[in-house]
Amino acid sequence: MVVLRPSGQPVPAQPQAQVFDSWDAFTQSSVQPLGFYLEGWDAPAADDLILQLRRSPWWDRLAVVAPGEGKASVLADTAAPYADAVARAERSLAVRRSLRLALTDMRLEERVLYFLYVRDAMELAPQCTLTHPMLYHYPVVDALAQRGEDPGACLATLVRRKLLEPAQLVDRTRHCRTCGSAHIHYIDVCPHCSSLQIRKEASLHCFSCGHVAPESDFHHDGGLSCPQCSAALRHIGVDYDRPLTQYACGSCHHVFVETTTQARCLACRTSCAPSALDVREVASLRLSAHGRTALRAGQIQESFAALDTANYVEAPHFRRMLDWALAVTTRHPEMRFGLMLIEFTNATELIEELGAARVFLLLDEFARRLHELLRTSDITTRTQEDKLWLFLPFSDPAGLSARLQRALSDQTVAAAPSALQARIRHLQMPQDLRAGDSAAALMERLLDQA
């Protein structure tokens, strides 16, 4: 067991312990850790150490803090005495050995499931952070995510596939349907013209003509008279009365009893009715029975894995290759290439309608057609389960796009009652190159295209 303790503190006698005063000191050693035990650190320092651990080759190891030091730590597995920490780490080691899975090249989805599997009854707890676009996030998954991986999309996929399940409902949040942000501002507006210029003001009702307006509109020459018919209003209940209206609009002069509430997104400034917001439940998440079975059977990769052809590389390597091609194209414009995004827009709905097995066959058939069309120099990757990227050196992406659309509309692929649908977008370099473009910028541009 590796013990991380600040320098200058007394070192108690602990069996099977290798003591280090910093993460760097540990990484420079050749110790193979059973787990990590942190003592003597405040919560921010402990979380910083655990964050380095989660992004290291030992990301799956237990990180336990000493009792009384883990109340504010969001990344620690638990707070326990040293003997209990050793026992937990030994049980985790036994589970890891029973799985016999290679930890290298795991996708984020696999790492999350594996991380939960080797821990007894662990739940992923959401944390509310005001600066986070979604308000709630899962710090443990954020720590496990590598560059370019989306923790929110990963958890949504795992829950949709029922590999994770909600454990305890924590909150409900409302999100903008335009940008997804949970930072929503609610304002009262005029129900007639939606103006903000509303004020609380008593109103009068003229019996002669039925005109209703703010009381200030009736004051004239020290008395009350109707601004519409000029009738003198002397006696309440005879000439006029006070209706229930409490508000008046300074823009359209409309009077009304209740205001209209409008939701305004603070991120993209979109306004809508509160009923039009996307309501999401926030809950702690745990590994489901289906998730345990899939992990042990090595069936985490779903049908979209059929799209990972022999030309497939991991997303970080794909971005590096794209950056290299951009650098070459900048100096040598004759080096042309295409970047294509294939996004399957109805796969989730088809799985619910036709069943997973039928959709798997559709995707397998499309993958076979794609493999026939790709050259050995073409490279593919996936950033999400339904988003396939193609790097096409010295190729015309428009021609490939047309052939892929024909493949989708072919009777073999679309033989189901509902056909598989895909949105294909592409860029051609150097024609579409902009100053300062990078791989991330090009991919973001394709994602943003309507």
mmCIF file of N, CA and C in Angstrom, residues 290-352:
data_model
loop_
_atom_site.group_PDB
_atom_site.id
_atom_site.type_symbol
_atom_site.label_atom_id
_atom_site.label_comp_id
_atom_site.label_asym_id
_atom_site.label_seq_id
_atom_site.Cartn_x
_atom_site.Cartn_y
_atom_site.Cartn_z
ATOM 1 N N HIS A 290 -27.059 -5.523 -15.522
ATOM 2 C CA HIS A 290 -26.715 -5.668 -16.934
ATOM 3 C C HIS A 290 -25.299 -5.167 -17.199
ATOM 4 N N GLY A 291 -24.917 -4.091 -16.523
ATOM 5 C CA GLY A 291 -23.568 -3.563 -16.686
ATOM 6 C C GLY A 291 -22.512 -4.524 -16.173
ATOM 7 N N ARG A 292 -22.784 -5.177 -15.046
ATOM 8 C CA ARG A 292 -21.838 -6.161 -14.511
ATOM 9 C C ARG A 292 -21.675 -7.342 -15.478
ATOM 10 N N THR A 293 -22.796 -7.807 -16.001
ATOM 11 C CA THR A 293 -22.734 -8.941 -16.926
ATOM 12 C C THR A 293 -21.983 -8.578 -18.194
ATOM 13 N N ALA A 294 -22.270 -7.390 -18.739
ATOM 14 C CA ALA A 294 -21.614 -6.958 -19.968
ATOM 15 C C ALA A 294 -20.112 -6.794 -19.767
ATOM 16 N N LEU A 295 -19.706 -6.280 -18.604
ATOM 17 C CA LEU A 295 -18.284 -6.088 -18.342
ATOM 18 C C LEU A 295 -17.565 -7.423 -18.234
ATOM 19 N N ARG A 296 -18.160 -8.362 -17.516
ATOM 20 C CA ARG A 296 -17.519 -9.669 -17.357
ATOM 21 C C ARG A 296 -17.449 -10.416 -18.685
ATOM 22 N N ALA A 297 -18.459 -10.209 -19.539
ATOM 23 C CA ALA A 297 -18.488 -10.905 -20.831
ATOM 24 C C ALA A 297 -17.697 -10.174 -21.904
ATOM 25 N N GLY A 298 -17.197 -8.987 -21.567
ATOM 26 C CA GLY A 298 -16.455 -8.203 -22.550
ATOM 27 C C GLY A 298 -17.321 -7.675 -23.662
ATOM 28 N N GLN A 299 -18.598 -7.350 -23.356
ATOM 29 C CA GLN A 299 -19.547 -6.891 -24.371
ATOM 30 C C GLN A 299 -19.947 -5.441 -24.157
ATOM 31 N N ILE A 300 -18.998 -4.627 -23.683
ATOM 32 C CA ILE A 300 -19.300 -3.216 -23.458
ATOM 33 C C ILE A 300 -19.481 -2.495 -24.781
ATOM 34 N N GLN A 301 -18.632 -2.805 -25.747
ATOM 35 C CA GLN A 301 -18.772 -2.162 -27.052
ATOM 36 C C GLN A 301 -20.081 -2.603 -27.686
ATOM 37 N N GLU A 302 -20.924 -1.639 -28.044
ATOM 38 C CA GLU A 302 -22.221 -1.983 -28.625
ATOM 39 C C GLU A 302 -22.116 -2.028 -30.134
ATOM 40 N N SER A 303 -23.263 -1.951 -30.792
ATOM 41 C CA SER A 303 -23.314 -2.145 -32.229
ATOM 42 C C SER A 303 -22.477 -1.134 -32.984
ATOM 43 N N PHE A 304 -22.312 0.066 -32.457
ATOM 44 C CA PHE A 304 -21.556 1.082 -33.169
ATOM 45 C C PHE A 304 -20.088 0.678 -33.330
ATOM 46 N N ALA A 305 -19.631 -0.270 -32.537
ATOM 47 C CA ALA A 305 -18.249 -0.727 -32.674
ATOM 48 C C ALA A 305 -18.011 -1.370 -34.032
ATOM 49 N N ALA A 306 -19.068 -1.798 -34.715
ATOM 50 C CA ALA A 306 -18.923 -2.350 -36.060
ATOM 51 C C ALA A 306 -18.368 -1.315 -37.015
ATOM 52 N N LEU A 307 -18.531 -0.044 -36.688
ATOM 53 C CA LEU A 307 -18.037 1.027 -37.545
ATOM 54 C C LEU A 307 -16.534 1.221 -37.405
ATOM 55 N N ASP A 308 -15.937 0.614 -36.391
ATOM 56 C CA ASP A 308 -14.493 0.737 -36.185
ATOM 57 C C ASP A 308 -13.785 -0.223 -37.141
ATOM 58 N N THR A 309 -13.522 0.245 -38.354
ATOM 59 C CA THR A 309 -12.926 -0.583 -39.398
ATOM 60 C C THR A 309 -11.444 -0.813 -39.119
ATOM 61 N N ALA A 310 -10.812 -1.509 -40.071
ATOM 62 C CA ALA A 310 -9.370 -1.742 -39.939
ATOM 63 C C ALA A 310 -8.598 -0.429 -39.997
ATOM 64 N N ASN A 311 -9.226 0.633 -40.488
ATOM 65 C CA ASN A 311 -8.591 1.946 -40.583
ATOM 66 C C ASN A 311 -8.805 2.772 -39.323
ATOM 67 N N TYR A 312 -9.365 2.172 -38.286
ATOM 68 C CA TYR A 312 -9.757 2.924 -37.090
ATOM 69 C C TYR A 312 -8.554 3.232 -36.196
ATOM 70 N N VAL A 313 -8.523 4.468 -35.662
ATOM 71 C CA VAL A 313 -7.534 4.859 -34.653
ATOM 72 C C VAL A 313 -8.284 5.561 -33.523
ATOM 73 N N GLU A 314 -7.645 5.675 -32.366
ATOM 74 C CA GLU A 314 -8.249 6.387 -31.248
ATOM 75 C C GLU A 314 -8.331 7.877 -31.567
ATOM 76 N N ALA A 315 -9.314 8.551 -30.936
ATOM 77 C CA ALA A 315 -9.579 9.961 -31.240
ATOM 78 C C ALA A 315 -8.356 10.872 -31.040
ATOM 79 N N PRO A 316 -7.573 10.734 -29.947
ATOM 80 C CA PRO A 316 -6.391 11.616 -29.808
ATOM 81 C C PRO A 316 -5.396 11.450 -30.954
ATOM 82 N N HIS A 317 -5.171 10.213 -31.408
ATOM 83 C CA HIS A 317 -4.254 9.980 -32.527
ATOM 84 C C HIS A 317 -4.829 10.557 -33.819
ATOM 85 N N PHE A 318 -6.139 10.459 -33.980
ATOM 86 C CA PHE A 318 -6.801 11.026 -35.163
ATOM 87 C C PHE A 318 -6.579 12.546 -35.205
ATOM 88 N N ARG A 319 -6.729 13.206 -34.060
ATOM 89 C CA ARG A 319 -6.541 14.664 -34.014
ATOM 90 C C ARG A 319 -5.096 15.032 -34.313
ATOM 91 N N ARG A 320 -4.151 14.254 -33.813
ATOM 92 C CA ARG A 320 -2.736 14.551 -34.085
ATOM 93 C C ARG A 320 -2.441 14.415 -35.578
ATOM 94 N N MET A 321 -2.988 13.382 -36.211
ATOM 95 C CA MET A 321 -2.783 13.213 -37.648
ATOM 96 C C MET A 321 -3.416 14.363 -38.433
ATOM 97 N N LEU A 322 -4.573 14.815 -37.991
ATOM 98 C CA LEU A 322 -5.246 15.915 -38.662
ATOM 99 C C LEU A 322 -4.457 17.210 -38.493
ATOM 100 N N ASP A 323 -3.914 17.431 -37.302
ATOM 101 C CA ASP A 323 -3.065 18.613 -37.084
ATOM 102 C C ASP A 323 -1.828 18.570 -37.981
ATOM 103 N N TRP A 324 -1.241 17.385 -38.117
ATOM 104 C CA TRP A 324 -0.066 17.243 -38.992
ATOM 105 C C TRP A 324 -0.435 17.561 -40.437
ATOM 106 N N ALA A 325 -1.593 17.052 -40.896
ATOM 107 C CA ALA A 325 -2.024 17.326 -42.269
ATOM 108 C C ALA A 325 -2.284 18.811 -42.481
ATOM 109 N N LEU A 326 -2.834 19.481 -41.476
ATOM 110 C CA LEU A 326 -3.059 20.925 -41.590
ATOM 111 C C LEU A 326 -1.741 21.676 -41.707
ATOM 112 N N ALA A 327 -0.741 21.262 -40.916
ATOM 113 C CA ALA A 327 0.565 21.916 -40.980
ATOM 114 C C ALA A 327 1.204 21.732 -42.360
ATOM 115 N N VAL A 328 1.081 20.538 -42.922
ATOM 116 C CA VAL A 328 1.641 20.286 -44.251
ATOM 117 C C VAL A 328 0.892 21.091 -45.308
ATOM 118 N N THR A 329 -0.433 21.122 -45.217
ATOM 119 C CA THR A 329 -1.235 21.853 -46.202
ATOM 120 C C THR A 329 -0.938 23.348 -46.175
ATOM 121 N N THR A 330 -0.664 23.876 -44.991
ATOM 122 C CA THR A 330 -0.349 25.300 -44.891
ATOM 123 C C THR A 330 0.905 25.646 -45.683
ATOM 124 N N ARG A 331 1.895 24.771 -45.656
ATOM 125 C CA ARG A 331 3.151 25.022 -46.382
ATOM 126 C C ARG A 331 3.092 24.527 -47.821
ATOM 127 N N HIS A 332 2.308 23.468 -48.046
ATOM 128 C CA HIS A 332 2.242 22.867 -49.380
ATOM 129 C C HIS A 332 0.770 22.701 -49.756
ATOM 130 N N PRO A 333 0.161 23.712 -50.391
ATOM 131 C CA PRO A 333 -1.272 23.659 -50.721
ATOM 132 C C PRO A 333 -1.659 22.485 -51.611
ATOM 133 N N GLU A 334 -0.680 21.908 -52.302
ATOM 134 C CA GLU A 334 -1.025 20.770 -53.153
ATOM 135 C C GLU A 334 -1.423 19.541 -52.326
ATOM 136 N N MET A 335 -1.105 19.560 -51.026
ATOM 137 C CA MET A 335 -1.508 18.482 -50.122
ATOM 138 C C MET A 335 -2.972 18.726 -49.728
ATOM 139 N N ARG A 336 -3.889 18.103 -50.433
ATOM 140 C CA ARG A 336 -5.309 18.293 -50.152
ATOM 141 C C ARG A 336 -5.872 17.068 -49.425
ATOM 142 N N PHE A 337 -6.867 17.302 -48.632
ATOM 143 C CA PHE A 337 -7.516 16.196 -47.922
ATOM 144 C C PHE A 337 -8.923 16.620 -47.525
ATOM 145 N N GLY A 338 -9.735 15.648 -47.187
ATOM 146 C CA GLY A 338 -11.101 15.903 -46.742
ATOM 147 C C GLY A 338 -11.311 15.414 -45.321
ATOM 148 N N LEU A 339 -12.197 16.082 -44.617
ATOM 149 C CA LEU A 339 -12.618 15.667 -43.278
ATOM 150 C C LEU A 339 -14.128 15.491 -43.313
ATOM 151 N N MET A 340 -14.603 14.329 -42.894
ATOM 152 C CA MET A 340 -16.031 14.023 -42.984
ATOM 153 C C MET A 340 -16.559 13.567 -41.630
ATOM 154 N N LEU A 341 -17.784 13.982 -41.324
ATOM 155 C CA LEU A 341 -18.488 13.542 -40.119
ATOM 156 C C LEU A 341 -19.770 12.834 -40.538
ATOM 157 N N ILE A 342 -19.926 11.593 -40.096
ATOM 158 C CA ILE A 342 -21.151 10.833 -40.327
ATOM 159 C C ILE A 342 -21.845 10.680 -38.979
ATOM 160 N N GLU A 343 -23.022 11.253 -38.854
ATOM 161 C CA GLU A 343 -23.758 11.231 -37.590
ATOM 162 C C GLU A 343 -25.073 10.491 -37.787
ATOM 163 N N PHE A 344 -25.244 9.400 -37.078
ATOM 164 C CA PHE A 344 -26.470 8.606 -37.188
ATOM 165 C C PHE A 344 -27.539 9.256 -36.314
ATOM 166 N N THR A 345 -28.580 9.749 -36.955
ATOM 167 C CA THR A 345 -29.546 10.607 -36.266
ATOM 168 C C THR A 345 -30.710 9.858 -35.637
ATOM 169 N N ASN A 346 -30.958 8.629 -36.044
ATOM 170 C CA ASN A 346 -32.145 7.925 -35.521
ATOM 171 C C ASN A 346 -31.829 6.533 -34.989
ATOM 172 N N ALA A 347 -30.549 6.257 -34.706
ATOM 173 C CA ALA A 347 -30.189 4.909 -34.245
ATOM 174 C C ALA A 347 -30.856 4.575 -32.922
ATOM 175 N N THR A 348 -30.893 5.558 -31.996
ATOM 176 C CA THR A 348 -31.500 5.308 -30.691
ATOM 177 C C THR A 348 -32.982 4.970 -30.831
ATOM 178 N N GLU A 349 -33.692 5.750 -31.673
ATOM 179 C CA GLU A 349 -35.112 5.490 -31.873
ATOM 180 C C GLU A 349 -35.342 4.123 -32.527
ATOM 181 N N LEU A 350 -34.458 3.755 -33.466
ATOM 182 C CA LEU A 350 -34.615 2.462 -34.130
ATOM 183 C C LEU A 350 -34.393 1.304 -33.167
ATOM 184 N N ILE A 351 -33.444 1.471 -32.233
ATOM 185 C CA ILE A 351 -33.208 0.417 -31.240
ATOM 186 C C ILE A 351 -34.464 0.182 -30.418
ATOM 187 N N GLU A 352 -35.153 1.279 -30.042
ATOM 188 C CA GLU A 352 -36.377 1.144 -29.263
ATOM 189 C C GLU A 352 -37.513 0.576 -30.110
#
